[in-house]
mmCIF file of C-alpha atoms in Angstrom:
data_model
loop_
_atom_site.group_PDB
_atom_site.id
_atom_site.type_symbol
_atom_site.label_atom_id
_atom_site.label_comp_id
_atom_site.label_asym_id
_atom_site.label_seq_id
_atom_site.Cartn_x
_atom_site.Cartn_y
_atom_site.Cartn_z
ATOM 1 C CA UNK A 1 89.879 9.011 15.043
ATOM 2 C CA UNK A 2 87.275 7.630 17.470
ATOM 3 C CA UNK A 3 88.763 9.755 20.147
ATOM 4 C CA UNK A 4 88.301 12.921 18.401
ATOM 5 C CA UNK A 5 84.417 11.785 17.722
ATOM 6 C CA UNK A 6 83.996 12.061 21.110
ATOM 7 C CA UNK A 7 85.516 15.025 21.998
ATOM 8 C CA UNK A 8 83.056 17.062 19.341
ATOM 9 C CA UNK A 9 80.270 14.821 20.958
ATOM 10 C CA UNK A 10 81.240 15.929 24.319
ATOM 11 C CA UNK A 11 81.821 19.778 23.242
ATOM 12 C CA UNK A 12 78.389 19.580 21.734
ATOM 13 C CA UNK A 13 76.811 18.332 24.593
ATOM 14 C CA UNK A 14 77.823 20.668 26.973
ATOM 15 C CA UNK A 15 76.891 23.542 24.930
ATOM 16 C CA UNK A 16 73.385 22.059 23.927
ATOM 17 C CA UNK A 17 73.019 21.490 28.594
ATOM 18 C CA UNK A 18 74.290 25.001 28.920
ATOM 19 C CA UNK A 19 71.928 26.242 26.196
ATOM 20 C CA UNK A 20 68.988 24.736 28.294
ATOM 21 C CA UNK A 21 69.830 25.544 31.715
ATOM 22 C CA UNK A 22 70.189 29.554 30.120
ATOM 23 C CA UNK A 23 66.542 29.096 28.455
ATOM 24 C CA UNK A 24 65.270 27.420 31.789
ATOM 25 C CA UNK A 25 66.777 30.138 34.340
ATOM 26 C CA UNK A 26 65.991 33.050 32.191
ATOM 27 C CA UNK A 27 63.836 32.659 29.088
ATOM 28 C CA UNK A 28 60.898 30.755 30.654
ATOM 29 C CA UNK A 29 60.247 32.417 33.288
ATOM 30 C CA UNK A 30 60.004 35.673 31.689
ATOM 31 C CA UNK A 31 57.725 34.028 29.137
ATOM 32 C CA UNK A 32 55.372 33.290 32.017
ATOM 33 C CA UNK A 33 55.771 36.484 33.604
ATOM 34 C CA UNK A 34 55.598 38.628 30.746
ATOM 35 C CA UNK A 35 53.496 36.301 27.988
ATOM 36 C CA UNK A 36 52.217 39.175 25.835
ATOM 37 C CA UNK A 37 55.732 39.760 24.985
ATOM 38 C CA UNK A 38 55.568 36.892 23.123
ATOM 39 C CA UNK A 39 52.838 36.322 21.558
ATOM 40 C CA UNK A 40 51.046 38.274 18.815
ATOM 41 C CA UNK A 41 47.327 39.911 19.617
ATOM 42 C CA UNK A 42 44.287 39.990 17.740
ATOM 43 C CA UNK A 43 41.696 42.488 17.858
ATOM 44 C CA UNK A 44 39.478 40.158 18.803
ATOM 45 C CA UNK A 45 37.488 40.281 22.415
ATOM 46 C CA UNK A 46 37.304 36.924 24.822
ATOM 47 C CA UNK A 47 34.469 37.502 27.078
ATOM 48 C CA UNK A 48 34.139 35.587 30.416
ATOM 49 C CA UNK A 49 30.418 36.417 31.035
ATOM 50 C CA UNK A 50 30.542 35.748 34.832
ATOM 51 C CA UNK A 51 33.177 39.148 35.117
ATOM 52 C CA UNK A 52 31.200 42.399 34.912
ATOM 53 C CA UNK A 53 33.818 43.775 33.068
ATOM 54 C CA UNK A 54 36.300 43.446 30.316
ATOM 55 C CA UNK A 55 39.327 44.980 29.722
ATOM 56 C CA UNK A 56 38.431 47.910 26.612
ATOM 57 C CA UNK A 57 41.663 47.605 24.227
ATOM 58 C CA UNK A 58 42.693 43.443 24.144
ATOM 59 C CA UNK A 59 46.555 42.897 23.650
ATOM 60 C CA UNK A 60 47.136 46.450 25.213
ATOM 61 C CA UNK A 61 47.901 46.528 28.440
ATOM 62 C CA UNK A 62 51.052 48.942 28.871
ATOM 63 C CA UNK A 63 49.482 51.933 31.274
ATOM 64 C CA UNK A 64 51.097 55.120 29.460
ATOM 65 C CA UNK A 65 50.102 57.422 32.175
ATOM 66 C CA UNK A 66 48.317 56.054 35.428
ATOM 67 C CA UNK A 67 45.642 57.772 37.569
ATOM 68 C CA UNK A 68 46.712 60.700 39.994
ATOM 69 C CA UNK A 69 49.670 62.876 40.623
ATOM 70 C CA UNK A 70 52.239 62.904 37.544
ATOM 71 C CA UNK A 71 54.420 65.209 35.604
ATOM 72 C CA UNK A 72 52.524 67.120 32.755
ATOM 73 C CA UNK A 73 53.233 65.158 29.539
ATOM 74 C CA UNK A 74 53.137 68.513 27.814
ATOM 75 C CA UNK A 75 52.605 72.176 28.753
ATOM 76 C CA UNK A 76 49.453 73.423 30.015
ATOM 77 C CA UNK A 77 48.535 69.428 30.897
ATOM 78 C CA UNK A 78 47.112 68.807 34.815
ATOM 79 C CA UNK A 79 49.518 67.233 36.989
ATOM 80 C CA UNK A 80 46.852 65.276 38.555
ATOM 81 C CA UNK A 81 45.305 62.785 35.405
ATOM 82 C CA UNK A 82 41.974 61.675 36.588
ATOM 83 C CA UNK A 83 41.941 58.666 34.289
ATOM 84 C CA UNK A 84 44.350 56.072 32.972
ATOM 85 C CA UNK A 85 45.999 56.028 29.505
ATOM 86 C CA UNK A 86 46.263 53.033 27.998
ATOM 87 C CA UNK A 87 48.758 52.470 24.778
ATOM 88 C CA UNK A 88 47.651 51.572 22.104
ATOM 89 C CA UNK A 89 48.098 52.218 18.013
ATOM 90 C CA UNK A 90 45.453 54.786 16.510
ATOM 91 C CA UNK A 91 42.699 52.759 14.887
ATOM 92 C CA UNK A 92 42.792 50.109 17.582
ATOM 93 C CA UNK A 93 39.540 48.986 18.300
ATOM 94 C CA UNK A 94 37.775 49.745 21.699
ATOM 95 C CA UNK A 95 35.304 47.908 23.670
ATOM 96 C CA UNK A 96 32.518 48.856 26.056
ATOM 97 C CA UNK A 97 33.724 47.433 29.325
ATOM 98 C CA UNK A 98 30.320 46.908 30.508
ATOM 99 C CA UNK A 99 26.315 47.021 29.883
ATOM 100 C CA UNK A 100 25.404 50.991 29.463
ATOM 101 C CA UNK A 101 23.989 53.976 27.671
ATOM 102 C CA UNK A 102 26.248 56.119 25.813
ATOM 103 C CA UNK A 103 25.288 59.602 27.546
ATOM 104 C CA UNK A 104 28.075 61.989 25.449
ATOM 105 C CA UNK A 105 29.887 61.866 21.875
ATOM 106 C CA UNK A 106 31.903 64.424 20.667
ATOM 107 C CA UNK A 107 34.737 66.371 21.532
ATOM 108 C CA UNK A 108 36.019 67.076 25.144
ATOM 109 C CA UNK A 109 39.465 69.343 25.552
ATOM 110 C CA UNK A 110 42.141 67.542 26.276
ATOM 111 C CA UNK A 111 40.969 64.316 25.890
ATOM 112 C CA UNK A 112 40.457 65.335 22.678
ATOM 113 C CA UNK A 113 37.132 63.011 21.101
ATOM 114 C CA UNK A 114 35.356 61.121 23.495
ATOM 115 C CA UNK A 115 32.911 59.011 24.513
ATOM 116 C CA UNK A 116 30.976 58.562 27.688
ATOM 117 C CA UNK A 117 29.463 55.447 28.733
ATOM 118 C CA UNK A 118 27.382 55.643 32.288
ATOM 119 C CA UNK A 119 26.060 52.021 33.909
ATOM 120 C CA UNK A 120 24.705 52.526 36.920
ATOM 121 C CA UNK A 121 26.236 55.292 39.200
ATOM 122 C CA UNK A 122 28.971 55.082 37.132
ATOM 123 C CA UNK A 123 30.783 56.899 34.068
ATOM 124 C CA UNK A 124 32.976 55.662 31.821
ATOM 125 C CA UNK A 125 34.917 58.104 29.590
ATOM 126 C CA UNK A 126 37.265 56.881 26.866
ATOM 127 C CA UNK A 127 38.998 59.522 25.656
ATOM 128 C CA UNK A 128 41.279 60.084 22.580
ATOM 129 C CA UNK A 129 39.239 57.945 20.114
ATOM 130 C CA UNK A 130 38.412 58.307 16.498
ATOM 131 C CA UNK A 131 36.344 61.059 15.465
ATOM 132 C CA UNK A 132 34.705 58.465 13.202
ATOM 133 C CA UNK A 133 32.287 57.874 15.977
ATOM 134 C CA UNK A 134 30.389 54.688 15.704
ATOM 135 C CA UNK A 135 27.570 55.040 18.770
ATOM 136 C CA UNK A 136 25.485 58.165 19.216
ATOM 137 C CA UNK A 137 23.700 59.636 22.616
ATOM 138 C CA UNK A 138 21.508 57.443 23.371
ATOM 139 C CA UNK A 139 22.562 54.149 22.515
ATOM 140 C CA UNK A 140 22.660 51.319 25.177
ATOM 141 C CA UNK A 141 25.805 49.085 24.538
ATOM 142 C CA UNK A 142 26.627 45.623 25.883
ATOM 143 C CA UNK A 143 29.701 44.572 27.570
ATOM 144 C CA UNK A 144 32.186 43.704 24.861
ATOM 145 C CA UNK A 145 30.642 45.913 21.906
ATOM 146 C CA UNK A 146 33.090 47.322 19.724
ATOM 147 C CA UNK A 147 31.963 51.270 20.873
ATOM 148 C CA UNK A 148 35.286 53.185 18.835
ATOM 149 C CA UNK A 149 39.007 53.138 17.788
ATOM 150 C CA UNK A 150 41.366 54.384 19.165
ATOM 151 C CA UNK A 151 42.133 58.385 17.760
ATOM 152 C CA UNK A 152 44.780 60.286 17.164
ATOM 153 C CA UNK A 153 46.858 61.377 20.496
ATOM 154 C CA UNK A 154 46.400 65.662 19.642
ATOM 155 C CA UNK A 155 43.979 66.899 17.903
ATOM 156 C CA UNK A 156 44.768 70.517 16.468
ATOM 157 C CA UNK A 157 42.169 73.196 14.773
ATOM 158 C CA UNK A 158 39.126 72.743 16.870
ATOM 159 C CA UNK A 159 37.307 75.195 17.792
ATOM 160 C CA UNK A 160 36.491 75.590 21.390
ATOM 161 C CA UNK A 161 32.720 74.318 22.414
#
């Protein structure tokens, strides 16, 4: 009876060492590599105030369609993109990634609503948001104010300005 004790024991413990050396080859270090995968996100915004800029949609960091040459996503679309799309569910909240003056609101083609923020020589356009807009023209913003949500993806029925 003693013998057969230890032949479960020993069963057991080689399947709980192969167990770890599986999680330690493969599990770990894609949880370093990859940590957002395992984690859930907030909406809330970390700021490191010696960066000049923060990252505009926190938790989201998949890049849906990245800056230059691509395939049109759909027909009629430029097959240069002169931004980056970032994905992210509609309503997500977005942040201005640094000090600035919001310098356009409304609705812009095919980036469907938008907002401009310029700082400096620079201009900022996040497009696809909310048409809830919560700046106006005008407004200066600080890095890491909550500027808009994310919008729908395509907008249909508006007219041409």
């Amino acid at each position: 009876m003693n013998s057969s004790f230890f032949k479960t024991s020993s069963y057991s413990l080689k399947f709980i060492l192969l167990l770890i050396i599986i999680v330690s080859i493969f599990i770990i270090p894609i949880y370093y590599a990859y940590p957002h995968a395992f984690s859930t996100y907030s909406d809330k915004l970390i700021l490191d105030d010696d960066s000049l800029y923060v990252w505009p949609i926190p938790g989201y960091t998949k890049i849906t369609s990245p800056f230059g040459k691509r395939v049109s996503p759909t027909a009629g679309a430029s097959s240069f993109h002169k931004g980056i799309d970032v994905g992210a569910p509609e309503d997500t909240k977005l942040y201005a990634i640094c000090d600035g003056k919001i310098t356009y609101v409304g609705f812009l083609g095919g980036g469907g609503y938008t907002i401009t923020l310029t700082a400096d020589n620079m201009k900022i356009t996040y497009c696809h948001v909310s048409p809830q807009f919560i700046v106006d023209v005008g407004d200066e913003v600080k890095k890491g104010e909550w500027i808009a949500n994310v919008g729908p993806k395509n907008v249909y029925g508006i007219p041409r300005q």
